[in-house]
Coordinates of N, CA and C in Angstrom, one line a residue:
M15 N 41.0 -8.1 -56.9 CA 40.2 -9.0 -56.1 C 39.6 -10.4 -56.8
A16 N 39.6 -10.3 -58.0 CA 39.5 -11.5 -58.8 C 40.6 -12.7 -58.5
I17 N 41.8 -12.2 -58.6 CA 42.9 -12.8 -58.4 C 43.0 -13.5 -57.0
A18 N 42.8 -12.4 -56.1 CA 42.6 -13.0 -54.6 C 41.6 -14.0 -54.4
S19 N 40.3 -14.1 -54.9 CA 39.3 -15.0 -55.0 C 39.8 -16.4 -55.5
L20 N 40.6 -16.2 -56.6 CA 41.1 -17.3 -57.1 C 42.1 -18.2 -56.4
M21 N 42.8 -17.4 -55.6 CA 43.9 -17.8 -54.7 C 43.4 -18.4 -53.7
A22 N 42.1 -17.7 -53.1 CA 41.4 -18.5 -52.1 C 40.7 -19.9 -52.4
M23 N 40.5 -19.7 -53.8 CA 39.9 -21.1 -54.2 C 40.6 -22.1 -54.3
Q24 N 42.0 -21.6 -54.7 CA 43.0 -22.8 -54.8 C 43.4 -23.2 -53.6
R25 N 43.3 -22.3 -52.5 CA 43.7 -22.8 -50.9 C 42.3 -23.8 -50.4
Q26 N 41.4 -23.8 -51.2 CA 40.1 -24.3 -50.7 C 39.6 -23.8 -49.6
D27 N 39.9 -22.3 -49.3 CA 39.1 -21.6 -48.4 C 38.0 -21.0 -48.9
W28 N 36.8 -21.5 -49.0 CA 35.7 -21.3 -49.5 C 34.8 -20.2 -49.1
G29 N 34.7 -20.1 -47.8 CA 34.4 -18.7 -47.0 C 34.9 -17.5 -47.5
Q30 N 36.3 -17.5 -47.5 CA 37.0 -16.3 -48.0 C 36.7 -16.0 -49.6
A31 N 36.7 -17.1 -50.2 CA 36.6 -17.0 -51.7 C 35.0 -16.2 -52.0
S32 N 34.2 -16.9 -51.2 CA 32.9 -16.6 -51.5 C 32.6 -15.1 -51.1
N33 N 33.3 -14.4 -50.0 CA 33.3 -13.3 -49.6 C 34.0 -12.3 -50.6
L34 N 34.9 -12.6 -51.2 CA 35.8 -11.9 -52.0 C 35.0 -11.7 -53.4
L35 N 34.5 -13.0 -53.9 CA 33.7 -12.8 -55.1 C 32.4 -12.1 -54.9
R36 N 31.8 -12.0 -53.6 CA 30.4 -11.2 -53.5 C 31.0 -9.7 -53.6
S37 N 32.1 -9.4 -53.0 CA 32.7 -8.0 -53.1 C 32.7 -7.5 -54.4
L38 N 33.4 -8.5 -55.4 CA 33.7 -8.3 -56.7 C 32.5 -7.9 -57.5
I39 N 31.6 -8.6 -57.2 CA 30.3 -8.6 -58.1 C 29.6 -7.3 -57.7
E40 N 29.7 -7.0 -56.4 CA 29.2 -5.8 -56.0 C 29.8 -4.5 -56.6
Q41 N 30.9 -4.7 -56.7 CA 31.7 -3.6 -57.3 C 31.6 -3.4 -58.8
Q42 N 31.5 -4.7 -59.5 CA 31.3 -4.5 -60.7 C 29.9 -4.2 -61.3
G43 N 28.9 -4.2 -60.1 CA 27.6 -3.9 -60.5 C 27.1 -4.5 -61.6
V44 N 26.3 -3.6 -62.5 CA 25.6 -4.2 -63.9 C 26.7 -4.8 -64.7
N45 N 28.0 -4.5 -64.7 CA 28.9 -5.0 -65.5 C 29.5 -6.5 -64.9
A46 N 28.7 -7.0 -63.8 CA 29.4 -8.3 -63.4 C 29.1 -9.3 -64.4
T47 N 30.2 -10.2 -64.5 CA 30.3 -11.0 -65.7 C 29.5 -12.4 -65.1
P48 N 29.1 -13.3 -66.0 CA 28.5 -14.5 -65.5 C 29.5 -15.3 -64.9
Y49 N 30.8 -15.2 -65.4 CA 31.8 -16.1 -64.6 C 32.1 -15.8 -63.1
S50 N 31.9 -14.3 -62.8 CA 31.7 -13.9 -61.4 C 30.7 -14.8 -60.7
Y51 N 29.9 -14.8 -61.3 CA 28.5 -15.4 -60.6 C 28.8 -16.9 -60.5
I52 N 29.5 -17.5 -61.7 CA 29.5 -19.0 -61.7 C 30.6 -19.2 -60.5
M53 N 31.8 -18.6 -60.5 CA 32.7 -18.9 -59.5 C 32.2 -18.9 -58.1
L54 N 31.4 -17.7 -57.8 CA 30.8 -17.5 -56.5 C 29.9 -18.6 -56.2
I55 N 29.0 -19.2 -57.1 CA 28.2 -20.3 -57.0 C 28.9 -21.8 -56.6
R56 N 30.0 -21.7 -57.3 CA 30.9 -23.0 -56.9 C 31.4 -23.0 -55.7
A57 N 32.0 -21.9 -55.2 CA 32.7 -21.6 -53.9 C 31.5 -22.0 -52.9
L58 N 30.2 -21.5 -53.1 CA 29.2 -21.5 -52.2 C 28.8 -23.2 -52.0
R59 N 28.8 -23.8 -53.3 CA 28.7 -25.2 -53.3 C 29.6 -26.2 -52.5
C60 N 30.8 -25.7 -52.9 CA 32.2 -26.3 -52.0 C 31.9 -26.1 -50.8
N61 N 31.4 -25.0 -50.3 CA 31.3 -25.0 -49.0 C 29.9 -25.3 -48.1
L62 N 29.2 -26.2 -49.0 CA 28.1 -26.7 -48.6 C 26.8 -26.0 -48.7
E63 N 26.8 -24.9 -48.9 CA 26.0 -23.9 -48.9 C 25.0 -23.7 -50.0
Y64 N 24.4 -24.9 -50.5 CA 23.5 -25.0 -51.4 C 22.2 -24.1 -51.6
A65 N 21.6 -23.7 -50.5 CA 20.6 -22.9 -50.8 C 21.0 -21.6 -51.3
E66 N 22.0 -21.0 -50.6 CA 22.6 -19.8 -50.9 C 23.2 -19.6 -52.5
A67 N 23.8 -20.9 -52.9 CA 24.0 -21.0 -54.1 C 23.0 -20.8 -55.2
L68 N 22.0 -21.6 -54.8 CA 20.9 -21.5 -55.6 C 20.3 -20.1 -55.9
S69 N 20.3 -19.3 -54.8 CA 19.7 -18.0 -54.7 C 20.4 -17.3 -55.7
V70 N 22.1 -17.2 -55.6 CA 22.8 -16.4 -56.4 C 22.9 -17.1 -57.7
C71 N 22.6 -18.2 -58.0 CA 22.1 -18.7 -59.3 C 21.2 -18.2 -59.8
I72 N 19.8 -17.9 -59.2 CA 18.7 -17.4 -59.8 C 18.9 -15.9 -60.1
D73 N 19.5 -15.1 -59.2 CA 19.9 -13.8 -59.4 C 20.8 -13.8 -60.7
A74 N 21.9 -14.5 -60.9 CA 22.7 -14.7 -62.0 C 21.8 -14.9 -63.3
H75 N 20.8 -15.7 -63.3 CA 20.1 -16.2 -64.4 C 19.0 -14.7 -64.7
E76 N 18.9 -14.1 -63.5 CA 17.9 -12.9 -64.0 C 18.6 -11.8 -65.0
K77 N 20.2 -11.8 -64.7 CA 21.1 -10.8 -65.2 C 21.7 -11.4 -66.5
H78 N 21.7 -12.7 -66.5 CA 22.5 -13.4 -67.8 C 21.5 -14.5 -68.1
S79 N 20.4 -14.1 -68.7 CA 19.3 -15.4 -69.0 C 19.9 -16.2 -70.2
N80 N 19.7 -17.3 -70.2 CA 20.1 -18.5 -71.2 C 21.4 -18.5 -71.4
H81 N 22.3 -18.4 -70.4 CA 24.0 -18.5 -70.3 C 23.9 -20.2 -70.0
P82 N 24.8 -20.9 -70.8 CA 24.7 -22.3 -70.7 C 25.2 -22.7 -69.4
D83 N 26.4 -22.2 -68.9 CA 26.9 -22.6 -67.6 C 26.2 -22.2 -66.6
I84 N 25.5 -21.2 -66.3 CA 24.6 -20.9 -65.3 C 23.2 -21.8 -65.2
D85 N 22.8 -22.2 -66.5 CA 21.9 -23.1 -66.7 C 22.3 -24.4 -66.2
A86 N 23.4 -24.7 -66.5 CA 23.8 -26.0 -66.0 C 24.2 -25.9 -64.3
E87 N 24.6 -25.1 -63.6 CA 24.6 -24.9 -62.4 C 23.1 -24.8 -61.8
F88 N 22.2 -24.3 -62.3 CA 21.0 -24.4 -61.7 C 20.6 -25.9 -61.9
S89 N 20.7 -26.6 -62.8 CA 20.3 -28.1 -62.9 C 21.1 -28.7 -61.8
V90 N 22.2 -28.6 -61.6 CA 23.0 -29.2 -60.6 C 22.5 -29.1 -59.2
L91 N 22.3 -27.8 -58.8 CA 21.8 -27.4 -57.7 C 20.5 -27.8 -57.2
T92 N 19.4 -27.8 -58.3 CA 18.2 -28.4 -58.0 C 18.2 -29.9 -57.9
S93 N 19.2 -30.5 -58.3 CA 19.3 -31.9 -58.3 C 19.7 -32.0 -56.8
I94 N 20.7 -31.4 -56.2 CA 21.4 -31.7 -54.9 C 20.0 -31.3 -54.2
L95 N 19.5 -30.2 -54.2 CA 18.4 -30.1 -53.1 C 17.0 -30.8 -53.3
G96 N 17.0 -31.6 -54.5 CA 15.9 -32.6 -54.6 C 14.9 -31.7 -55.1
L97 N 14.9 -30.5 -55.9 CA 13.9 -29.7 -56.5 C 13.8 -30.0 -57.8
K98 N 12.4 -30.1 -58.4 CA 12.3 -30.3 -59.6 C 11.4 -29.0 -60.1
P99 N 12.3 -28.5 -61.1 CA 11.8 -27.2 -62.0 C 10.6 -27.7 -62.7
Y100 N 9.6 -27.0 -62.8 CA 8.3 -27.1 -63.7 C 8.3 -26.2 -64.7
S101 N 8.1 -26.4 -65.8 CA 7.8 -25.6 -66.8 C 6.5 -25.1 -66.7
N102 N 5.9 -24.0 -67.7 CA 4.8 -23.6 -67.6 C 3.6 -24.6 -68.2
E103 N 4.2 -25.6 -69.2 CA 3.5 -26.5 -69.9 C 3.1 -27.7 -68.9
E104 N 4.1 -28.0 -68.0 CA 3.8 -29.0 -67.2 C 3.0 -28.7 -66.0
L105 N 3.0 -27.4 -65.4 CA 2.2 -27.3 -64.3 C 1.0 -26.1 -64.7
K106 N 0.0 -26.7 -64.5 CA -1.4 -26.2 -64.7 C -1.7 -25.4 -63.4
E107 N -2.5 -24.3 -63.6 CA -2.9 -23.6 -62.3 C -3.7 -24.4 -61.3
E108 N -4.4 -25.5 -61.9 CA -5.3 -26.1 -60.8 C -4.4 -27.4 -60.1
D109 N -2.9 -27.5 -60.6 CA -2.3 -28.6 -60.2 C -1.5 -28.1 -58.9
D110 N -1.6 -28.9 -57.7 CA -0.9 -28.5 -56.7 C 0.5 -29.5 -56.7
V111 N 1.7 -29.1 -56.7 CA 2.8 -29.9 -56.8 C 3.0 -30.6 -55.4
L112 N 2.4 -30.3 -54.3 CA 2.5 -30.7 -53.0 C 1.4 -31.5 -52.6
S113 N 0.3 -31.7 -53.4 CA -0.9 -32.2 -53.3 C -0.6 -34.0 -53.1
P114 N -1.3 -34.8 -52.1 CA -0.9 -36.0 -51.9 C -1.0 -37.0 -53.4
E115 N -2.1 -36.4 -54.0 CA -2.2 -37.3 -55.7 C -0.7 -36.9 -56.4
T116 N -0.2 -35.8 -56.4 CA 1.0 -35.5 -57.0 C 2.1 -36.2 -56.7
L117 N 2.3 -36.1 -55.3 CA 3.3 -36.7 -54.5 C 3.3 -38.1 -54.8
E118 N 2.1 -39.0 -54.8 CA 2.0 -40.3 -54.9 C 2.3 -40.6 -56.5
K119 N 1.8 -39.9 -57.3 CA 2.2 -40.1 -58.6 C 3.7 -40.0 -58.9
E120 N 4.5 -39.3 -58.4 CA 5.8 -38.9 -58.7 C 6.7 -40.1 -58.0
Q121 N 6.0 -40.7 -56.8 CA 6.7 -41.7 -56.1 C 6.5 -43.1 -56.9
K122 N 5.3 -43.2 -57.7 CA 5.2 -44.4 -58.4 C 6.0 -44.3 -59.6
T123 N 6.2 -43.2 -60.2 CA 7.1 -43.0 -61.3 C 8.5 -43.3 -61.0
K124 N 9.0 -42.9 -59.7 CA 10.5 -43.1 -59.3 C 10.5 -44.6 -59.3
I125 N 9.5 -45.3 -58.5 CA 9.7 -46.8 -58.4 C 9.8 -47.7 -59.7
E126 N 8.9 -47.0 -60.6 CA 9.0 -47.9 -61.8 C 10.4 -47.3 -62.6
E127 N 11.0 -46.6 -62.4 CA 12.3 -46.1 -62.8 C 13.4 -46.8 -62.3
I128 N 13.3 -47.3 -61.2 CA 14.2 -48.1 -60.4 C 14.1 -49.5 -60.7
K129 N 12.9 -50.1 -60.9 CA 12.5 -51.5 -61.4 C 13.3 -51.8 -62.6
E130 N 13.1 -50.5 -63.5 CA 13.7 -50.8 -64.9 C 15.2 -50.8 -65.1

């Protein structure tokens, strides 16, 4: 199944590759490797299924925390989707990331970055 999914990726048949990789991960169960997840995430990205790829990336991170390639995929996907992950230090309970004040502050920061 792993080889068949790689062959599908070689043909750029992203839908087939993602289906095969999902089946592979399901069969591997708790023994699924980080690279099975990474290849699925990449197949979904190539198929422009960014939200689904992010969902798989989050699942992969839960099973393989602090894996550098999974973290890199997460960074790429959040960037593509325009999401900004907040650490616990940056986000206080009283802060609302969607409040007009916070959005205005972020917009001013982006404008200043562009001017520089």
